[in-house]
């Protein structure tokens, strides 16, 4: 096993009952992203036992029985377990509900942004307003709480446009519209039909940008920052970037066509202005700040912010981390990130999501999963929609597993991933066959 690999818990040594020296940590969330975080935290000599709220069948954490959105329950659990020295809040919902604020107010250490800082994600209108006020390049837009005003804006503009629900909508509240009729229907769907619930009380309508997308994740301690390797997500369900938008069907890292010159420009025009903006807004950002970028030639604009690790980008990026993740989390909390040297492997990483047939719409649950013990030792399997059944592991969600590998080149990493995917079986399993296909020669 290489020094940069994360040992998959698909080997099923039960880690929950082992004794560790070090600080105990609670990780909030139960998807593939959280599994990748837990796997990397286990490498730290400073980490003892790891608890999950709720965790999943692959993380082998001590399960608290709490959901990620049980804010009161999580705060009281931490209060009752003084051995828990840090809570890592990974998903968007508990961040938007102020879990970090609640924990911090009680004197507990928590990794993640406050509710006011996380507003960069939970309100797209606020994020766009911040970009406009502080000169961060983005698409032209309008934000509306009134349906008729939104429609008037559409009728006065050019196409295509993107209509977005303002709030959190599980990555699905974005509709690309080619003409006026589609855009008007999207407004009705979001604001009147409430397809995305209260997230659609306000809409953002923006210019459609062309180019290629890049994800840039960054550790931020309020003032200082450390960049992670770039990554590229594949959001569409089907090969060739066709089908419905999903939470992500795979990713690779780094993005080879996003040059150092483009990265340096992005730091100066996007990263540093955003961090400075949040200080001026009275909501310094501490945690992981995700920049969703659209790149067209040397033009880089922000599509969106996320206030946490991306999924599935995290499953490609974190295995490349050579430094101690727990040390980084502590430096972010303490505002001492500038004193840390954060090192990354120069390997190439790819992951592919195995989903349940029908995702992102209806899909079957409870299908037995086999073949996990046959996966190669230098390949990681991160669990998402998996639970323990009476006779073993079964599917419990749309995105079930994420298979990841790293190598000196993308072609080798890609071959490792797909060779091992073929060993894993469950009913109606489907996955994209083209993740990283254009990188085969790199």
Coordinates of C-alpha atoms in Angstrom, one line a residue:
X1 CA 0.0 0.0 0.0
X2 CA 1.5 3.4 -1.0
X3 CA 1.9 6.1 1.6
X4 CA -0.8 8.2 -0.1
X5 CA -3.5 5.5 -0.1
X6 CA -6.3 5.5 2.3
X7 CA -6.9 1.9 3.5
X8 CA -10.5 1.0 2.6
X9 CA -12.7 -0.3 5.4
X10 CA -14.0 -2.7 2.9
X11 CA -11.6 -5.2 4.5
X12 CA -14.0 -5.1 7.4
X13 CA -11.8 -5.1 10.4
X14 CA -14.2 -3.8 13.0
X15 CA -12.5 -0.6 14.1
X16 CA -15.2 0.5 16.5
X17 CA -14.0 -1.5 19.5
X18 CA -10.3 -0.9 19.1
X19 CA -8.6 1.2 21.7
X20 CA -6.8 4.3 20.6
X21 CA -4.6 6.9 22.3
X22 CA -5.5 10.4 21.3
X23 CA -8.4 12.8 21.0
X24 CA -11.8 11.4 20.2
X25 CA -13.6 13.0 17.3
X26 CA -17.3 13.2 16.2
X27 CA -17.9 13.4 12.5
X28 CA -21.3 14.7 11.5
X29 CA -22.7 13.2 8.3
X30 CA -23.0 9.7 6.7
X31 CA -22.1 9.8 3.1
X32 CA -19.1 9.1 0.9
X33 CA -17.5 12.4 1.7
X34 CA -17.7 11.7 5.5
X35 CA -16.2 8.2 4.9
X36 CA -13.3 9.8 3.1
X37 CA -12.8 12.3 6.0
X38 CA -13.0 9.5 8.6
X39 CA -10.5 7.3 6.7
X40 CA -8.0 10.2 6.6
X41 CA -8.5 11.1 10.2
X42 CA -7.7 7.5 11.1
X43 CA -4.2 8.1 9.8
X44 CA -3.5 10.7 12.5
X45 CA -1.6 9.7 15.5
X46 CA -3.5 12.4 17.5
X47 CA -6.9 10.9 16.8
X48 CA -8.4 8.3 19.2
X49 CA -11.9 6.9 18.7
X50 CA -14.2 8.4 16.0
X51 CA -18.0 8.8 16.5
X52 CA -20.5 9.3 13.8
X53 CA -23.8 11.2 13.5
X54 CA -25.0 9.1 11.9
X55 CA -21.9 7.5 10.2
X56 CA -22.5 4.6 7.8
X57 CA -21.8 0.9 7.4
X58 CA -18.3 1.6 5.9
X59 CA -16.9 4.1 8.3
X60 CA -16.9 1.7 11.3
X61 CA -17.4 4.6 13.7
X62 CA -19.1 4.5 17.0
X63 CA -22.6 5.3 16.0
X64 CA -24.4 7.8 18.2
X65 CA -27.9 7.1 16.8
X66 CA -28.2 10.8 15.9
X67 CA -29.0 12.2 12.5
X68 CA -26.9 15.0 11.0
X69 CA -29.7 17.5 11.5
X70 CA -30.5 16.7 15.1
X71 CA -28.8 19.8 16.3
X72 CA -30.0 19.7 19.9
X73 CA -29.1 16.0 20.1
X74 CA -25.6 16.4 18.8
X75 CA -24.8 19.3 21.2
X76 CA -26.1 17.4 24.2
X77 CA -24.2 14.3 23.1
X78 CA -20.9 16.2 22.9
X79 CA -21.7 17.8 26.3
X80 CA -22.2 14.3 27.8
X81 CA -19.0 12.9 26.3
X82 CA -16.0 15.0 27.4
X83 CA -13.7 12.6 25.6
X84 CA -14.9 14.1 22.3
X85 CA -12.4 16.9 21.7
X86 CA -13.6 18.0 18.2
X87 CA -16.8 17.8 16.1
X88 CA -16.3 17.9 12.3
X89 CA -19.5 19.2 10.7
X90 CA -19.3 18.0 7.1
X91 CA -22.8 18.4 5.4
X92 CA -24.5 21.6 4.3
X93 CA -27.7 21.3 6.3
X94 CA -26.3 21.3 9.8
X95 CA -24.0 24.1 8.9
X96 CA -27.0 26.2 7.6
X97 CA -28.8 25.3 10.9
X98 CA -26.0 26.7 13.0
X99 CA -24.5 23.6 14.5
X100 CA -21.0 25.1 14.6
X101 CA -22.4 28.2 16.4
X102 CA -24.2 26.1 19.0
X103 CA -21.2 23.9 19.8
X104 CA -18.8 26.9 20.0
X105 CA -21.2 28.8 22.2
X106 CA -21.0 25.9 24.7
X107 CA -17.2 25.9 24.6
X108 CA -16.7 22.9 22.3
X109 CA -14.3 22.7 19.4
X110 CA -16.0 22.4 16.1
X111 CA -14.6 22.4 12.5
X112 CA -16.8 24.2 10.0
X113 CA -18.1 27.7 9.2
X114 CA -20.7 29.5 11.3
X115 CA -24.2 29.8 10.0
X116 CA -23.5 33.4 8.8
X117 CA -20.3 32.3 7.0
X118 CA -22.1 29.3 5.5
X119 CA -24.6 31.6 4.0
X120 CA -22.3 31.7 1.0
X121 CA -23.9 28.3 0.3
X122 CA -27.3 28.3 1.8
X123 CA -28.3 31.5 0.0
X124 CA -27.3 31.7 -3.6
X125 CA -28.7 35.3 -3.8
X126 CA -26.5 36.3 -0.9
X127 CA -23.5 34.7 -2.5
X128 CA -24.1 36.5 -5.8
X129 CA -24.5 39.8 -3.9
X130 CA -21.2 39.2 -2.1
X131 CA -19.5 38.6 -5.5
X132 CA -21.0 41.8 -6.9
X133 CA -20.1 43.9 -3.9
X134 CA -16.5 42.8 -3.7
X135 CA -15.7 42.4 -7.4
X136 CA -15.5 38.6 -7.6
X137 CA -16.0 37.6 -11.3
X138 CA -19.3 35.8 -11.9
X139 CA -22.2 35.7 -14.3
X140 CA -24.7 38.6 -14.7
X141 CA -27.8 37.8 -12.6
X142 CA -31.0 38.9 -10.9
X143 CA -32.5 37.7 -7.6
X144 CA -36.2 37.7 -6.9
X145 CA -38.8 36.9 -4.3
X146 CA -41.6 38.0 -6.5
X147 CA -42.7 35.7 -9.3
X148 CA -43.9 38.4 -11.7
X149 CA -40.7 40.4 -11.3
X150 CA -38.7 37.2 -12.0
X151 CA -40.7 36.6 -15.2
X152 CA -40.3 40.2 -16.3
X153 CA -36.6 39.9 -15.9
X154 CA -36.6 36.8 -18.0
X155 CA -38.6 38.4 -20.8
X156 CA -36.1 41.3 -21.0
X157 CA -33.0 39.1 -21.2
X158 CA -31.1 36.8 -23.5
X159 CA -30.9 33.0 -23.6
X160 CA -29.8 30.5 -22.4
X161 CA -30.2 31.3 -18.7
X162 CA -29.9 29.4 -15.5
X163 CA -32.7 29.5 -12.9
X164 CA -31.7 28.5 -9.4
X165 CA -33.5 28.0 -6.2
X166 CA -31.9 30.3 -3.6
X167 CA -31.6 27.7 -0.8
X168 CA -30.2 24.3 -0.3
X169 CA -31.8 21.7 -2.7
X170 CA -29.5 18.7 -2.5
X171 CA -27.6 19.9 -5.6
X172 CA -30.7 19.7 -7.7
X173 CA -32.2 23.2 -7.6
X174 CA -30.6 24.4 -10.9
X175 CA -32.4 24.4 -14.2
X176 CA -30.7 25.4 -17.5
X177 CA -33.2 27.0 -19.8
X178 CA -32.7 27.5 -23.6
X179 CA -35.6 29.8 -24.2
X180 CA -38.2 32.0 -22.6
X181 CA -40.8 29.4 -22.3
X182 CA -38.5 27.0 -20.4
X183 CA -37.3 29.8 -18.1
X184 CA -40.9 30.9 -17.2
X185 CA -41.8 27.3 -16.5
X186 CA -38.7 26.9 -14.3
X187 CA -39.8 29.9 -12.2
X188 CA -43.3 28.4 -11.8
X189 CA -41.7 25.0 -10.9
X190 CA -39.5 26.5 -8.2
X191 CA -41.5 29.4 -6.8
X192 CA -45.1 28.3 -7.2
X193 CA -45.0 24.5 -7.3
X194 CA -42.3 24.4 -4.6
X195 CA -40.5 21.5 -6.2
X196 CA -37.6 22.3 -3.9
X197 CA -39.6 23.4 -0.9
X198 CA -38.7 26.5 0.9
X199 CA -35.4 26.6 -1.0
X200 CA -37.5 28.1 -3.8
X201 CA -38.9 31.1 -1.9
X202 CA -36.3 33.2 -3.8
X203 CA -34.8 32.5 -7.2
X204 CA -31.6 33.6 -8.9
X205 CA -31.7 34.0 -12.7
X206 CA -28.2 34.2 -14.3
X207 CA -26.4 34.3 -17.6
X208 CA -25.4 30.8 -18.8
X209 CA -21.7 30.5 -18.9
X210 CA -19.7 28.3 -21.3
X211 CA -16.4 26.6 -20.8
X212 CA -15.3 23.8 -18.5
X213 CA -15.9 23.5 -14.8
X214 CA -13.2 23.2 -12.1
X215 CA -13.7 22.7 -8.4
X216 CA -11.2 24.3 -6.0
X217 CA -11.4 23.4 -2.4
X218 CA -9.5 25.5 0.2
X219 CA -8.8 25.3 3.9
X220 CA -9.5 28.7 5.4
X221 CA -9.0 29.8 9.1
X222 CA -10.7 33.2 8.7
X223 CA -7.7 34.9 7.3
X224 CA -5.2 32.4 6.1
X225 CA -5.8 29.7 3.5
X226 CA -4.2 26.5 2.0
X227 CA -5.3 25.4 -1.4
X228 CA -6.2 21.7 -2.2
X229 CA -5.5 20.2 -5.6
X230 CA -8.1 21.1 -8.2
X231 CA -10.7 18.6 -9.2
X232 CA -13.4 18.0 -11.8
X233 CA -16.8 16.6 -10.9
X234 CA -19.2 14.8 -13.4
X235 CA -22.7 15.8 -12.5
X236 CA -24.8 14.2 -15.2
X237 CA -26.1 10.7 -14.7
X238 CA -25.2 9.2 -18.1
X239 CA -22.1 8.9 -20.2
X240 CA -21.2 11.8 -22.4
X241 CA -22.6 14.3 -19.8
X242 CA -26.1 13.3 -20.7
X243 CA -29.1 12.6 -18.5
X244 CA -30.3 14.3 -15.3
X245 CA -28.2 16.3 -12.9
X246 CA -27.1 14.2 -9.9
X247 CA -25.1 14.9 -6.8
X248 CA -22.0 13.7 -8.8
X249 CA -21.1 10.5 -10.6
X250 CA -17.3 10.7 -10.3
X251 CA -14.4 13.0 -10.2
X252 CA -10.7 13.3 -10.8
X253 CA -7.9 15.4 -9.4
X254 CA -6.0 17.4 -10.3
X255 CA -7.4 19.1 -13.4
X256 CA -4.6 19.0 -15.9
X257 CA -5.8 21.8 -18.2
X258 CA -6.2 24.3 -15.3
X259 CA -2.7 25.7 -15.5
X260 CA -0.6 27.3 -12.7
X261 CA -1.2 30.6 -14.4
X262 CA -4.9 30.2 -14.2
X263 CA -4.7 29.1 -10.6
X264 CA -2.6 32.1 -9.6
X265 CA -5.1 34.4 -11.3
X266 CA -8.0 32.6 -9.5
X267 CA -6.2 33.1 -6.1
X268 CA -5.9 36.9 -6.8
X269 CA -9.4 37.5 -8.3
X270 CA -11.5 34.9 -6.5
X271 CA -10.0 33.2 -3.4
X272 CA -8.4 36.2 -1.6
X273 CA -11.2 38.7 -2.4
X274 CA -13.8 36.2 -1.1
X275 CA -12.0 35.6 2.2
X276 CA -11.5 39.3 2.6
X277 CA -15.1 39.9 1.8
X278 CA -16.4 37.6 4.5
X279 CA -14.2 39.4 7.1
X280 CA -15.8 42.7 6.0
X281 CA -19.2 41.1 6.1
X282 CA -18.6 40.3 9.8
X283 CA -18.6 36.6 9.1
X284 CA -15.0 35.4 8.8
X285 CA -15.0 32.0 7.1
X286 CA -13.4 29.1 8.9
X287 CA -13.6 25.6 7.4
X288 CA -13.5 24.3 3.8
X289 CA -14.5 26.9 1.2
X290 CA -15.4 25.3 -2.2
X291 CA -15.2 27.4 -5.3
X292 CA -17.1 26.1 -8.3
X293 CA -15.5 27.7 -11.3
X294 CA -16.3 28.1 -15.0
X295 CA -13.2 28.5 -17.1
X296 CA -13.3 29.8 -20.7
X297 CA -9.8 30.5 -22.1
X298 CA -8.2 32.7 -19.5
X299 CA -11.5 33.9 -18.1
X300 CA -12.4 32.4 -14.7
X301 CA -15.7 33.0 -13.0
X302 CA -17.4 31.7 -9.9
X303 CA -20.5 29.5 -10.5
X304 CA -21.1 28.8 -6.8
X305 CA -19.7 28.6 -3.4
X306 CA -20.0 25.6 -1.1
X307 CA -19.2 25.9 2.6
X308 CA -17.8 22.4 3.0
X309 CA -16.0 19.6 1.3
X310 CA -17.6 18.7 -2.1
X311 CA -18.9 15.2 -2.8
X312 CA -17.5 13.3 -4.8
X313 CA -14.5 15.7 -5.2
X314 CA -13.4 14.9 -1.7
X315 CA -13.1 11.2 -2.4
X316 CA -10.5 12.1 -5.1
X317 CA -8.7 14.9 -3.3
X318 CA -8.3 13.7 0.3
X319 CA -6.4 10.5 -0.5
X320 CA -3.7 12.8 -2.0
X321 CA -3.2 14.5 1.3
X322 CA 0.2 13.7 3.0
X323 CA -0.2 16.0 6.0
X324 CA -2.2 15.2 9.1
X325 CA -5.8 16.2 8.5
X326 CA -6.6 16.5 12.2
X327 CA -3.7 18.9 12.6
X328 CA -5.1 21.0 9.7
X329 CA -8.6 21.0 11.3
X330 CA -7.1 22.3 14.6
X331 CA -5.1 25.0 12.8
X332 CA -8.2 26.2 11.0
X333 CA -10.1 26.4 14.4
X334 CA -7.2 28.2 16.1
X335 CA -6.4 30.6 13.2
X336 CA -2.9 29.2 12.8
X337 CA -3.0 27.8 9.3
X338 CA -0.2 30.1 8.2
X339 CA 2.2 28.1 10.5
X340 CA 1.4 24.8 8.8
X341 CA 3.0 23.2 5.8
X342 CA 0.3 21.3 4.0
X343 CA 1.7 18.7 1.6
X344 CA 0.0 16.8 -1.2
X345 CA 1.0 13.8 -3.3
X346 CA 1.6 14.6 -7.0
X347 CA -0.2 11.4 -8.0
X348 CA -3.3 11.4 -10.2
X349 CA -6.6 10.4 -8.6
X350 CA -9.9 9.2 -10.0
X351 CA -13.2 8.0 -8.4
X352 CA -16.3 6.6 -9.9
X353 CA -19.7 6.4 -8.2
X354 CA -21.7 3.2 -8.3
X355 CA -25.4 4.2 -8.2
X356 CA -28.8 2.4 -7.9
X357 CA -30.7 2.0 -11.1
X358 CA -33.1 4.9 -11.5
X359 CA -31.1 7.5 -9.6
X360 CA -31.5 10.4 -9.3
X361 CA -35.2 9.6 -9.5
X362 CA -36.8 6.5 -8.0
X363 CA -34.6 3.5 -7.1
X364 CA -34.7 0.2 -5.3
X365 CA -33.2 -0.2 -1.8
X366 CA -32.1 -3.3 0.2
X367 CA -30.1 -5.0 -2.6
X368 CA -27.3 -7.2 -1.3
X369 CA -23.8 -6.0 -2.1
X370 CA -21.0 -8.5 -2.9
X371 CA -17.4 -8.5 -4.1
X372 CA -16.1 -5.8 -1.7
X373 CA -13.5 -8.2 -0.2
X374 CA -12.1 -8.8 -3.6
X375 CA -11.1 -5.2 -4.1
X376 CA -7.3 -4.6 -4.4
X377 CA -5.6 -3.2 -1.4
X378 CA -4.4 0.0 -3.1
X379 CA -8.0 0.9 -4.2
X380 CA -10.4 2.6 -1.9
X381 CA -14.1 2.0 -1.6
X382 CA -16.0 4.8 0.1
X383 CA -19.5 4.0 1.3
X384 CA -22.5 6.3 0.8
X385 CA -25.9 4.6 0.4
X386 CA -25.1 1.4 2.3
X387 CA -26.4 -0.2 5.5
X388 CA -26.0 -3.4 7.4
X389 CA -28.7 -6.0 6.6
X390 CA -29.5 -9.3 8.3
X391 CA -27.1 -11.1 6.0
X392 CA -24.5 -8.5 5.1
X393 CA -24.3 -5.1 3.4
X394 CA -27.2 -3.8 1.3
X395 CA -28.0 -0.7 -0.7
X396 CA -29.8 2.1 1.1
X397 CA -29.5 5.1 -1.2
X398 CA -29.1 6.5 -4.8
X399 CA -25.3 6.9 -4.7
X400 CA -24.2 3.6 -3.1
X401 CA -20.4 3.4 -3.3
X402 CA -17.4 5.4 -4.7
X403 CA -14.4 3.5 -5.9
X404 CA -11.1 5.5 -6.0
X405 CA -7.5 4.9 -7.0
X406 CA -4.4 7.0 -7.4
X407 CA -1.4 6.4 -9.6
X408 CA 1.5 8.2 -11.3
X409 CA -0.7 8.8 -14.4
X410 CA -4.5 9.0 -15.0
X411 CA -4.5 6.0 -17.3
X412 CA -3.2 3.7 -14.6
X413 CA -5.5 5.2 -12.0
X414 CA -8.5 4.9 -14.3
X415 CA -7.7 1.2 -15.1
X416 CA -7.4 0.4 -11.4
X417 CA -10.8 1.9 -10.7
X418 CA -12.7 0.2 -13.5
X419 CA -11.0 -3.2 -13.0
X420 CA -12.1 -3.2 -9.4
X421 CA -15.6 -1.9 -10.1
X422 CA -16.2 -5.1 -12.1
X423 CA -15.7 -7.1 -8.9
X424 CA -18.5 -5.4 -7.0
X425 CA -22.1 -6.5 -7.6
X426 CA -25.6 -5.4 -6.6
X427 CA -28.9 -5.4 -8.4
X428 CA -29.4 -2.6 -10.9
X429 CA -25.9 -1.2 -10.3
X430 CA -25.0 1.4 -12.8
X431 CA -22.1 3.8 -13.2
X432 CA -20.6 6.1 -15.8
X433 CA -18.0 4.4 -18.1
X434 CA -16.4 7.6 -19.2
X435 CA -15.1 9.2 -16.0
X436 CA -11.6 10.4 -16.9
X437 CA -11.7 9.0 -20.4
X438 CA -10.3 12.1 -21.9
X439 CA -7.4 12.0 -19.5
X440 CA -6.2 8.5 -20.6
X441 CA -3.1 9.9 -22.3
X442 CA -2.1 12.1 -19.3

